[in-house]
Every structure is written in C-alpha cells, then in structure tokens.
C-alpha cells in the first residue's frame, strides 16, 4: 500500500481505516496541512506592517478571532482560546492606530 492522501480508504470513517492510512493523515495534518504555515505568514505580515508604521487592518483581528472561536468550540480543550486573546490585541491595536 502506498501512503497517498487521495485514496478511497481515506474517505472511510477513521475507525475503519488501516493504521498506515491513519499515519499518512496524521503526517499531513500535523505538517503541511496544518494552520501553522498560514499563521506564520500572517504574523510576518503584521510585523511587516508594524515596522513600517502602517496600521494593521481590524478585519485581520476579527477574522482571526472568528476562526479561533469556532475552532475552540469544536475541539475542547485546546490552545485556541489563547489565540483569541492575541486576535483581541490586534483589534485593539488597530482601533488605537486608527484614531
């Protein structure tokens, strides 16, 4: 069996999947498929804007807060509520810069 991500076995419920298929899913979702890379890119954008004295748009904080809130409600306990606090800081910071 090859460990491709697009096999019919991957569409079966996790309880019915063979161990190699579960391992390939885990490998994908904890590396390339995770939200770590997009969040790192977002952090770089925020730092880039800050270093140039440009305000971070409030929609970035609100969008991040909405996504993290939904994620925190879907999987408990998790570290997602910590991210909501960071999104709140982005919202407050953009409001203060806008004044």
PDB file of N, CA and C in Angstrom:
ATOM      1  N   UNK A   1       0.836  -1.186   0.000  1.00  0.00           N
ATOM      2  CA  UNK A   1       0.000   0.000   0.000  1.00  0.00           C
ATOM      3  C   UNK A   1       0.877   1.245   0.000  1.00  0.00           C
ATOM      4  N   UNK A   2       0.590   2.187  -0.880  1.00  0.00           N
ATOM      5  CA  UNK A   2       1.311   3.451  -0.845  1.00  0.00           C
ATOM      6  C   UNK A   2       0.577   4.412   0.084  1.00  0.00           C
ATOM      7  N   UNK A   3       1.306   5.377   0.569  1.00  0.00           N
ATOM      8  CA  UNK A   3       0.731   6.298   1.546  1.00  0.00           C
ATOM      9  C   UNK A   3       0.250   7.587   0.878  1.00  0.00           C
ATOM     10  N   UNK A   4      -0.495   7.472  -0.196  1.00  0.00           N
ATOM     11  CA  UNK A   4      -1.056   8.640  -0.847  1.00  0.00           C
ATOM     12  C   UNK A   4      -2.197   9.221  -0.017  1.00  0.00           C
ATOM     13  N   UNK A   5      -2.455  10.498  -0.204  1.00  0.00           N
ATOM     14  CA  UNK A   5      -3.524  11.147   0.560  1.00  0.00           C
ATOM     15  C   UNK A   5      -4.864  11.096  -0.155  1.00  0.00           C
ATOM     16  N   UNK A   6      -4.894  10.622  -1.387  1.00  0.00           N
ATOM     17  CA  UNK A   6      -6.140  10.632  -2.140  1.00  0.00           C
ATOM     18  C   UNK A   6      -6.532   9.217  -2.542  1.00  0.00           C
ATOM     19  N   UNK A   7      -6.802   8.396  -1.566  1.00  0.00           N
ATOM     20  CA  UNK A   7      -7.263   7.043  -1.839  1.00  0.00           C
ATOM     21  C   UNK A   7      -8.677   6.898  -1.289  1.00  0.00           C
ATOM     22  N   UNK A   8      -9.377   5.890  -1.745  1.00  0.00           N
ATOM     23  CA  UNK A   8     -10.730   5.651  -1.233  1.00  0.00           C
ATOM     24  C   UNK A   8     -10.717   5.306   0.251  1.00  0.00           C
ATOM     25  N   UNK A   9      -9.614   4.724   0.709  1.00  0.00           N
ATOM     26  CA  UNK A   9      -9.523   4.385   2.129  1.00  0.00           C
ATOM     27  C   UNK A   9      -9.543   5.624   3.021  1.00  0.00           C
ATOM     28  N   UNK A  10      -9.042   6.736   2.503  1.00  0.00           N
ATOM     29  CA  UNK A  10      -9.021   7.975   3.286  1.00  0.00           C
ATOM     30  C   UNK A  10     -10.427   8.536   3.489  1.00  0.00           C
ATOM     31  N   UNK A  11     -11.372   8.123   2.675  1.00  0.00           N
ATOM     32  CA  UNK A  11     -12.747   8.634   2.793  1.00  0.00           C
ATOM     33  C   UNK A  11     -13.590   7.783   3.743  1.00  0.00           C
ATOM     34  N   UNK A  12     -13.025   6.693   4.230  1.00  0.00           N
ATOM     35  CA  UNK A  12     -13.745   5.856   5.184  1.00  0.00           C
ATOM     36  C   UNK A  12     -13.702   6.496   6.574  1.00  0.00           C
ATOM     37  N   UNK A  13     -14.632   6.153   7.453  1.00  0.00           N
ATOM     38  CA  UNK A  13     -14.555   6.664   8.825  1.00  0.00           C
ATOM     39  C   UNK A  13     -13.222   6.259   9.456  1.00  0.00           C
ATOM     40  N   UNK A  14     -12.644   7.116  10.297  1.00  0.00           N
ATOM     41  CA  UNK A  14     -11.330   6.810  10.881  1.00  0.00           C
ATOM     42  C   UNK A  14     -11.274   5.459  11.578  1.00  0.00           C
ATOM     43  N   UNK A  15     -12.371   5.019  12.207  1.00  0.00           N
ATOM     44  CA  UNK A  15     -12.356   3.729  12.916  1.00  0.00           C
ATOM     45  C   UNK A  15     -12.134   2.560  11.955  1.00  0.00           C
ATOM     46  N   UNK A  16     -12.484   2.723  10.681  1.00  0.00           N
ATOM     47  CA  UNK A  16     -12.330   1.654   9.712  1.00  0.00           C
ATOM     48  C   UNK A  16     -11.088   1.757   8.857  1.00  0.00           C
ATOM     49  N   UNK A  17     -10.265   2.764   9.087  1.00  0.00           N
ATOM     50  CA  UNK A  17      -9.075   2.951   8.274  1.00  0.00           C
ATOM     51  C   UNK A  17      -7.917   2.119   8.813  1.00  0.00           C
ATOM     52  N   UNK A  18      -7.121   1.543   7.901  1.00  0.00           N
ATOM     53  CA  UNK A  18      -5.927   0.818   8.349  1.00  0.00           C
ATOM     54  C   UNK A  18      -4.909   1.784   8.970  1.00  0.00           C
ATOM     55  N   UNK A  19      -4.050   1.266   9.803  1.00  0.00           N
ATOM     56  CA  UNK A  19      -3.055   2.084  10.512  1.00  0.00           C
ATOM     57  C   UNK A  19      -2.180   2.922   9.564  1.00  0.00           C
ATOM     58  N   UNK A  20      -1.679   2.391   8.437  1.00  0.00           N
ATOM     59  CA  UNK A  20      -0.866   3.225   7.541  1.00  0.00           C
ATOM     60  C   UNK A  20      -1.630   4.438   6.989  1.00  0.00           C
ATOM     61  N   UNK A  21      -2.925   4.278   6.751  1.00  0.00           N
ATOM     62  CA  UNK A  21      -3.729   5.392   6.252  1.00  0.00           C
ATOM     63  C   UNK A  21      -3.879   6.451   7.345  1.00  0.00           C
ATOM     64  N   UNK A  22      -4.138   6.012   8.563  1.00  0.00           N
ATOM     65  CA  UNK A  22      -4.224   6.950   9.681  1.00  0.00           C
ATOM     66  C   UNK A  22      -2.910   7.696   9.874  1.00  0.00           C
ATOM     67  N   UNK A  23      -1.792   6.974   9.724  1.00  0.00           N
ATOM     68  CA  UNK A  23      -0.476   7.608   9.861  1.00  0.00           C
ATOM     69  C   UNK A  23      -0.235   8.656   8.786  1.00  0.00           C
ATOM     70  N   UNK A  24      -0.656   8.369   7.544  1.00  0.00           N
ATOM     71  CA  UNK A  24      -0.453   9.351   6.475  1.00  0.00           C
ATOM     72  C   UNK A  24      -1.334  10.572   6.692  1.00  0.00           C
ATOM     73  N   UNK A  25      -2.557  10.374   7.194  1.00  0.00           N
ATOM     74  CA  UNK A  25      -3.415  11.514   7.534  1.00  0.00           C
ATOM     75  C   UNK A  25      -2.769  12.359   8.616  1.00  0.00           C
ATOM     76  N   UNK A  26      -2.277  11.718   9.650  1.00  0.00           N
ATOM     77  CA  UNK A  26      -1.638  12.428  10.749  1.00  0.00           C
ATOM     78  C   UNK A  26      -0.430  13.210  10.262  1.00  0.00           C
ATOM     79  N   UNK A  27       0.369  12.580   9.425  1.00  0.00           N
ATOM     80  CA  UNK A  27       1.564  13.254   8.900  1.00  0.00           C
ATOM     81  C   UNK A  27       1.198  14.495   8.110  1.00  0.00           C
ATOM     82  N   UNK A  28       0.166  14.415   7.308  1.00  0.00           N
ATOM     83  CA  UNK A  28      -0.239  15.573   6.509  1.00  0.00           C
ATOM     84  C   UNK A  28      -0.803  16.688   7.378  1.00  0.00           C
ATOM     85  N   UNK A  29      -1.753  16.352   8.255  1.00  0.00           N
ATOM     86  CA  UNK A  29      -2.454  17.389   9.018  1.00  0.00           C
ATOM     87  C   UNK A  29      -1.617  18.013  10.122  1.00  0.00           C
ATOM     88  N   UNK A  30      -0.517  17.382  10.513  1.00  0.00           N
ATOM     89  CA  UNK A  30       0.346  17.992  11.523  1.00  0.00           C
ATOM     90  C   UNK A  30       1.530  18.721  10.907  1.00  0.00           C
ATOM     91  N   UNK A  31       1.644  18.726   9.589  1.00  0.00           N
ATOM     92  CA  UNK A  31       2.754  19.432   8.946  1.00  0.00           C
ATOM     93  C   UNK A  31       2.206  20.415   7.917  1.00  0.00           C
ATOM     94  N   UNK A  32       2.225  20.043   6.682  1.00  0.00           N
ATOM     95  CA  UNK A  32       1.840  20.921   5.581  1.00  0.00           C
ATOM     96  C   UNK A  32       0.365  21.329   5.655  1.00  0.00           C
ATOM     97  N   UNK A  33      -0.498  20.429   6.093  1.00  0.00           N
ATOM     98  CA  UNK A  33      -1.930  20.710   6.126  1.00  0.00           C
ATOM     99  C   UNK A  33      -2.393  21.464   7.352  1.00  0.00           C
ATOM    100  N   UNK A  34      -1.488  21.739   8.276  1.00  0.00           N
ATOM    101  CA  UNK A  34      -1.895  22.447   9.484  1.00  0.00           C
ATOM    102  C   UNK A  34      -2.024  23.948   9.196  1.00  0.00           C
ATOM    103  N   UNK A  35      -2.518  24.673  10.173  1.00  0.00           N
ATOM    104  CA  UNK A  35      -2.652  26.119  10.009  1.00  0.00           C
ATOM    105  C   UNK A  35      -1.424  26.864  10.500  1.00  0.00           C
ATOM    106  N   UNK A  36      -0.359  26.139  10.825  1.00  0.00           N
ATOM    107  CA  UNK A  36       0.857  26.783  11.316  1.00  0.00           C
ATOM    108  C   UNK A  36       1.482  27.679  10.244  1.00  0.00           C
ATOM    109  N   UNK A  37       1.566  27.196   9.028  1.00  0.00           N
ATOM    110  CA  UNK A  37       2.209  27.979   7.968  1.00  0.00           C
ATOM    111  C   UNK A  37       1.413  29.258   7.652  1.00  0.00           C
ATOM    112  N   UNK A  38       0.083  29.192   7.455  1.00  0.00           N
ATOM    113  CA  UNK A  38      -0.643  30.436   7.216  1.00  0.00           C
ATOM    114  C   UNK A  38      -0.564  31.402   8.398  1.00  0.00           C
ATOM    115  N   UNK A  39      -0.548  30.884   9.620  1.00  0.00           N
ATOM    116  CA  UNK A  39      -0.447  31.775  10.776  1.00  0.00           C
ATOM    117  C   UNK A  39       0.931  32.417  10.867  1.00  0.00           C
ATOM    118  N   UNK A  40       1.970  31.703  10.472  1.00  0.00           N
ATOM    119  CA  UNK A  40       3.305  32.305  10.419  1.00  0.00           C
ATOM    120  C   UNK A  40       3.373  33.409   9.362  1.00  0.00           C
ATOM    121  N   UNK A  41       2.731  33.176   8.233  1.00  0.00           N
ATOM    122  CA  UNK A  41       2.688  34.202   7.185  1.00  0.00           C
ATOM    123  C   UNK A  41       1.915  35.421   7.682  1.00  0.00           C
ATOM    124  N   UNK A  42       0.810  35.198   8.380  1.00  0.00           N
ATOM    125  CA  UNK A  42       0.038  36.305   8.949  1.00  0.00           C
ATOM    126  C   UNK A  42       0.873  37.082   9.968  1.00  0.00           C
ATOM    127  N   UNK A  43       1.623  36.373  10.804  1.00  0.00           N
ATOM    128  CA  UNK A  43       2.480  37.039  11.786  1.00  0.00           C
ATOM    129  C   UNK A  43       3.538  37.888  11.091  1.00  0.00           C
ATOM    130  N   UNK A  44       4.112  37.374  10.025  1.00  0.00           N
ATOM    131  CA  UNK A  44       5.099  38.142   9.264  1.00  0.00           C
ATOM    132  C   UNK A  44       4.471  39.403   8.667  1.00  0.00           C
ATOM    133  N   UNK A  45       3.235  39.288   8.178  1.00  0.00           N
ATOM    134  CA  UNK A  45       2.539  40.445   7.622  1.00  0.00           C
ATOM    135  C   UNK A  45       2.319  41.509   8.692  1.00  0.00           C
ATOM    136  N   UNK A  46       1.870  41.086   9.869  1.00  0.00           N
ATOM    137  CA  UNK A  46       1.630  42.033  10.959  1.00  0.00           C
ATOM    138  C   UNK A  46       2.932  42.725  11.357  1.00  0.00           C
ATOM    139  N   UNK A  47       4.013  41.958  11.476  1.00  0.00           N
ATOM    140  CA  UNK A  47       5.307  42.563  11.813  1.00  0.00           C
ATOM    141  C   UNK A  47       5.782  43.512  10.718  1.00  0.00           C
ATOM    142  N   UNK A  48       5.591  43.139   9.486  1.00  0.00           N
ATOM    143  CA  UNK A  48       5.991  43.985   8.357  1.00  0.00           C
ATOM    144  C   UNK A  48       5.254  45.313   8.392  1.00  0.00           C
ATOM    145  N   UNK A  49       3.943  45.248   8.621  1.00  0.00           N
ATOM    146  CA  UNK A  49       3.155  46.476   8.702  1.00  0.00           C
ATOM    147  C   UNK A  49       3.597  47.329   9.888  1.00  0.00           C
ATOM    148  N   UNK A  50       3.834  46.701  11.031  1.00  0.00           N
ATOM    149  CA  UNK A  50       4.227  47.430  12.229  1.00  0.00           C
ATOM    150  C   UNK A  50       5.567  48.122  12.054  1.00  0.00           C
ATOM    151  N   UNK A  51       6.509  47.444  11.443  1.00  0.00           N
ATOM    152  CA  UNK A  51       7.840  48.037  11.242  1.00  0.00           C
ATOM    153  C   UNK A  51       7.804  49.241  10.307  1.00  0.00           C
ATOM    154  N   UNK A  52       6.802  49.312   9.482  1.00  0.00           N
ATOM    155  CA  UNK A  52       6.667  50.449   8.565  1.00  0.00           C
ATOM    156  C   UNK A  52       5.717  51.518   9.099  1.00  0.00           C
ATOM    157  N   UNK A  53       5.225  51.298  10.301  1.00  0.00           N
ATOM    158  CA  UNK A  53       4.318  52.265  10.915  1.00  0.00           C
ATOM    159  C   UNK A  53       2.930  52.261  10.305  1.00  0.00           C
ATOM    160  N   UNK A  54       2.589  51.205   9.598  1.00  0.00           N
ATOM    161  CA  UNK A  54       1.268  51.110   8.978  1.00  0.00           C
ATOM    162  C   UNK A  54       0.310  50.396   9.919  1.00  0.00           C
ATOM    163  N   UNK A  55      -0.937  50.812   9.958  1.00  0.00           N
ATOM    164  CA  UNK A  55      -1.892  50.132  10.845  1.00  0.00           C
ATOM    165  C   UNK A  55      -2.256  48.745  10.314  1.00  0.00           C
ATOM    166  N   UNK A  56      -2.438  47.837  11.242  1.00  0.00           N
ATOM    167  CA  UNK A  56      -2.917  46.501  10.885  1.00  0.00           C
ATOM    168  C   UNK A  56      -4.428  46.611  10.749  1.00  0.00           C
ATOM    169  N   UNK A  57      -5.000  46.245   9.617  1.00  0.00           N
ATOM    170  CA  UNK A  57      -6.449  46.370   9.438  1.00  0.00           C
ATOM    171  C   UNK A  57      -7.207  45.550  10.487  1.00  0.00           C
ATOM    172  N   UNK A  58      -8.289  46.116  10.984  1.00  0.00           N
ATOM    173  CA  UNK A  58      -9.080  45.454  12.024  1.00  0.00           C
ATOM    174  C   UNK A  58      -9.659  44.127  11.536  1.00  0.00           C
ATOM    175  N   UNK A  59      -9.934  44.014  10.241  1.00  0.00           N
ATOM    176  CA  UNK A  59     -10.537  42.769   9.746  1.00  0.00           C
ATOM    177  C   UNK A  59      -9.619  41.572   9.958  1.00  0.00           C
ATOM    178  N   UNK A  60      -8.316  41.789  10.036  1.00  0.00           N
ATOM    179  CA  UNK A  60      -7.395  40.682  10.295  1.00  0.00           C
ATOM    180  C   UNK A  60      -7.647  40.129  11.692  1.00  0.00           C
ATOM    181  N   UNK A  61      -7.742  41.008  12.665  1.00  0.00           N
ATOM    182  CA  UNK A  61      -8.018  40.569  14.032  1.00  0.00           C
ATOM    183  C   UNK A  61      -9.387  39.931  14.169  1.00  0.00           C
ATOM    184  N   UNK A  62     -10.407  40.550  13.548  1.00  0.00           N
ATOM    185  CA  UNK A  62     -11.769  39.993  13.635  1.00  0.00           C
ATOM    186  C   UNK A  62     -11.866  38.631  12.948  1.00  0.00           C
ATOM    187  N   UNK A  63     -11.227  38.495  11.790  1.00  0.00           N
ATOM    188  CA  UNK A  63     -11.256  37.212  11.076  1.00  0.00           C
ATOM    189  C   UNK A  63     -10.550  36.133  11.873  1.00  0.00           C
ATOM    190  N   UNK A  64      -9.400  36.480  12.425  1.00  0.00           N
ATOM    191  CA  UNK A  64      -8.656  35.531  13.233  1.00  0.00           C
ATOM    192  C   UNK A  64      -9.457  35.135  14.473  1.00  0.00           C
ATOM    193  N   UNK A  65     -10.089  36.105  15.116  1.00  0.00           N
ATOM    194  CA  UNK A  65     -10.894  35.828  16.308  1.00  0.00           C
ATOM    195  C   UNK A  65     -12.072  34.914  15.974  1.00  0.00           C
ATOM    196  N   UNK A  66     -12.723  35.151  14.851  1.00  0.00           N
ATOM    197  CA  UNK A  66     -13.861  34.314  14.463  1.00  0.00           C
ATOM    198  C   UNK A  66     -13.414  32.879  14.209  1.00  0.00           C
ATOM    199  N   UNK A  67     -12.334  32.709  13.458  1.00  0.00           N
ATOM    200  CA  UNK A  67     -11.840  31.364  13.166  1.00  0.00           C
ATOM    201  C   UNK A  67     -11.424  30.645  14.448  1.00  0.00           C
ATOM    202  N   UNK A  68     -10.699  31.342  15.325  1.00  0.00           N
ATOM    203  CA  UNK A  68     -10.227  30.716  16.558  1.00  0.00           C
ATOM    204  C   UNK A  68     -11.371  30.389  17.507  1.00  0.00           C
ATOM    205  N   UNK A  69     -12.397  31.220  17.539  1.00  0.00           N
ATOM    206  CA  UNK A  69     -13.550  30.955  18.400  1.00  0.00           C
ATOM    207  C   UNK A  69     -14.271  29.695  17.939  1.00  0.00           C
ATOM    208  N   UNK A  70     -14.500  29.599  16.645  1.00  0.00           N
ATOM    209  CA  UNK A  70     -15.161  28.400  16.112  1.00  0.00           C
ATOM    210  C   UNK A  70     -14.305  27.165  16.399  1.00  0.00           C
ATOM    211  N   UNK A  71     -13.008  27.268  16.163  1.00  0.00           N
ATOM    212  CA  UNK A  71     -12.119  26.134  16.406  1.00  0.00           C
ATOM    213  C   UNK A  71     -12.118  25.747  17.887  1.00  0.00           C
ATOM    214  N   UNK A  72     -12.152  26.736  18.778  1.00  0.00           N
ATOM    215  CA  UNK A  72     -12.170  26.451  20.220  1.00  0.00           C
ATOM    216  C   UNK A  72     -13.469  25.769  20.630  1.00  0.00           C
ATOM    217  N   UNK A  73     -14.562  26.121  19.974  1.00  0.00           N
ATOM    218  CA  UNK A  73     -15.842  25.486  20.290  1.00  0.00           C
ATOM    219  C   UNK A  73     -15.922  24.062  19.741  1.00  0.00           C
ATOM    220  N   UNK A  74     -15.237  23.819  18.632  1.00  0.00           N
ATOM    221  CA  UNK A  74     -15.276  22.499  18.007  1.00  0.00           C
ATOM    222  C   UNK A  74     -14.418  21.502  18.784  1.00  0.00           C
ATOM    223  N   UNK A  75     -13.250  21.924  19.207  1.00  0.00           N
ATOM    224  CA  UNK A  75     -12.349  20.995  19.905  1.00  0.00           C
ATOM    225  C   UNK A  75     -11.943  21.593  21.242  1.00  0.00           C
ATOM    226  N   UNK A  76     -12.413  20.949  22.283  1.00  0.00           N
ATOM    227  CA  UNK A  76     -12.094  21.382  23.642  1.00  0.00           C
ATOM    228  C   UNK A  76     -11.459  20.220  24.371  1.00  0.00           C
ATOM    229  N   UNK A  77     -10.557  20.398  25.256  1.00  0.00           N
ATOM    230  CA  UNK A  77      -9.790  21.619  25.485  1.00  0.00           C
ATOM    231  C   UNK A  77      -8.715  21.770  24.409  1.00  0.00           C
ATOM    232  N   UNK A  78      -8.331  22.983  24.161  1.00  0.00           N
ATOM    233  CA  UNK A  78      -7.305  23.248  23.158  1.00  0.00           C
ATOM    234  C   UNK A  78      -6.629  24.573  23.481  1.00  0.00           C
ATOM    235  N   UNK A  79      -5.670  24.923  22.683  1.00  0.00           N
ATOM    236  CA  UNK A  79      -4.966  26.187  22.859  1.00  0.00           C
ATOM    237  C   UNK A  79      -5.573  27.322  22.059  1.00  0.00           C
ATOM    238  N   UNK A  80      -6.691  27.064  21.376  1.00  0.00           N
ATOM    239  CA  UNK A  80      -7.295  28.098  20.535  1.00  0.00           C
ATOM    240  C   UNK A  80      -7.719  29.354  21.306  1.00  0.00           C
ATOM    241  N   UNK A  81      -8.222  29.255  22.546  1.00  0.00           N
ATOM    242  CA  UNK A  81      -8.585  30.484  23.267  1.00  0.00           C
ATOM    243  C   UNK A  81      -7.412  31.446  23.470  1.00  0.00           C
ATOM    244  N   UNK A  82      -6.204  30.939  23.538  1.00  0.00           N
ATOM    245  CA  UNK A  82      -5.034  31.812  23.665  1.00  0.00           C
ATOM    246  C   UNK A  82      -4.912  32.674  22.406  1.00  0.00           C
ATOM    247  N   UNK A  83      -5.198  32.085  21.264  1.00  0.00           N
ATOM    248  CA  UNK A  83      -5.163  32.834  20.010  1.00  0.00           C
ATOM    249  C   UNK A  83      -6.225  33.910  19.949  1.00  0.00           C
ATOM    250  N   UNK A  84      -7.378  33.680  20.592  1.00  0.00           N
ATOM    251  CA  UNK A  84      -8.436  34.691  20.627  1.00  0.00           C
ATOM    252  C   UNK A  84      -7.936  35.926  21.361  1.00  0.00           C
ATOM    253  N   UNK A  85      -7.162  35.719  22.420  1.00  0.00           N
ATOM    254  CA  UNK A  85      -6.576  36.857  23.140  1.00  0.00           C
ATOM    255  C   UNK A  85      -5.634  37.648  22.235  1.00  0.00           C
ATOM    256  N   UNK A  86      -4.831  36.953  21.445  1.00  0.00           N
ATOM    257  CA  UNK A  86      -3.925  37.631  20.511  1.00  0.00           C
ATOM    258  C   UNK A  86      -4.711  38.390  19.444  1.00  0.00           C
ATOM    259  N   UNK A  87      -5.792  37.791  18.959  1.00  0.00           N
ATOM    260  CA  UNK A  87      -6.635  38.476  17.971  1.00  0.00           C
ATOM    261  C   UNK A  87      -7.251  39.720  18.589  1.00  0.00           C
ATOM    262  N   UNK A  88      -7.641  39.639  19.846  1.00  0.00           N
ATOM    263  CA  UNK A  88      -8.177  40.810  20.546  1.00  0.00           C
ATOM    264  C   UNK A  88      -7.148  41.928  20.615  1.00  0.00           C
ATOM    265  N   UNK A  89      -5.891  41.569  20.840  1.00  0.00           N
ATOM    266  CA  UNK A  89      -4.826  42.578  20.853  1.00  0.00           C
ATOM    267  C   UNK A  89      -4.680  43.242  19.484  1.00  0.00           C
ATOM    268  N   UNK A  90      -4.812  42.465  18.418  1.00  0.00           N
ATOM    269  CA  UNK A  90      -4.751  43.051  17.069  1.00  0.00           C
ATOM    270  C   UNK A  90      -5.911  44.017  16.841  1.00  0.00           C
ATOM    271  N   UNK A  91      -7.095  43.651  17.323  1.00  0.00           N
ATOM    272  CA  UNK A  91      -8.274  44.510  17.148  1.00  0.00           C
ATOM    273  C   UNK A  91      -8.103  45.814  17.918  1.00  0.00           C
ATOM    274  N   UNK A  92      -7.681  45.711  19.172  1.00  0.00           N
ATOM    275  CA  UNK A  92      -7.486  46.914  19.992  1.00  0.00           C
ATOM    276  C   UNK A  92      -6.388  47.782  19.398  1.00  0.00           C
ATOM    277  N   UNK A  93      -5.300  47.151  18.941  1.00  0.00           N
ATOM    278  CA  UNK A  93      -4.199  47.911  18.345  1.00  0.00           C
ATOM    279  C   UNK A  93      -4.616  48.617  17.072  1.00  0.00           C
ATOM    280  N   UNK A  94      -5.408  47.976  16.251  1.00  0.00           N
ATOM    281  CA  UNK A  94      -5.839  48.631  15.003  1.00  0.00           C
ATOM    282  C   UNK A  94      -6.790  49.775  15.311  1.00  0.00           C
ATOM    283  N   UNK A  95      -7.602  49.626  16.354  1.00  0.00           N
ATOM    284  CA  UNK A  95      -8.516  50.704  16.756  1.00  0.00           C
ATOM    285  C   UNK A  95      -7.737  51.909  17.265  1.00  0.00           C
ATOM    286  N   UNK A  96      -6.706  51.658  18.040  1.00  0.00           N
ATOM    287  CA  UNK A  96      -5.902  52.768  18.577  1.00  0.00           C
ATOM    288  C   UNK A  96      -5.119  53.468  17.486  1.00  0.00           C
ATOM    289  N   UNK A  97      -4.616  52.714  16.509  1.00  0.00           N
ATOM    290  CA  UNK A  97      -3.871  53.336  15.414  1.00  0.00           C
ATOM    291  C   UNK A  97      -4.791  54.122  14.499  1.00  0.00           C
ATOM    292  N   UNK A  98      -6.037  53.699  14.424  1.00  0.00           N
ATOM    293  CA  UNK A  98      -6.992  54.384  13.554  1.00  0.00           C
ATOM    294  C   UNK A  98      -7.423  55.747  14.081  1.00  0.00           C
ATOM    295  N   UNK A  99      -7.241  55.968  15.365  1.00  0.00           N
ATOM    296  CA  UNK A  99      -7.649  57.256  15.957  1.00  0.00           C
ATOM    297  C   UNK A  99      -6.656  58.345  15.724  1.00  0.00           C
TER     298      UNK A  99
END
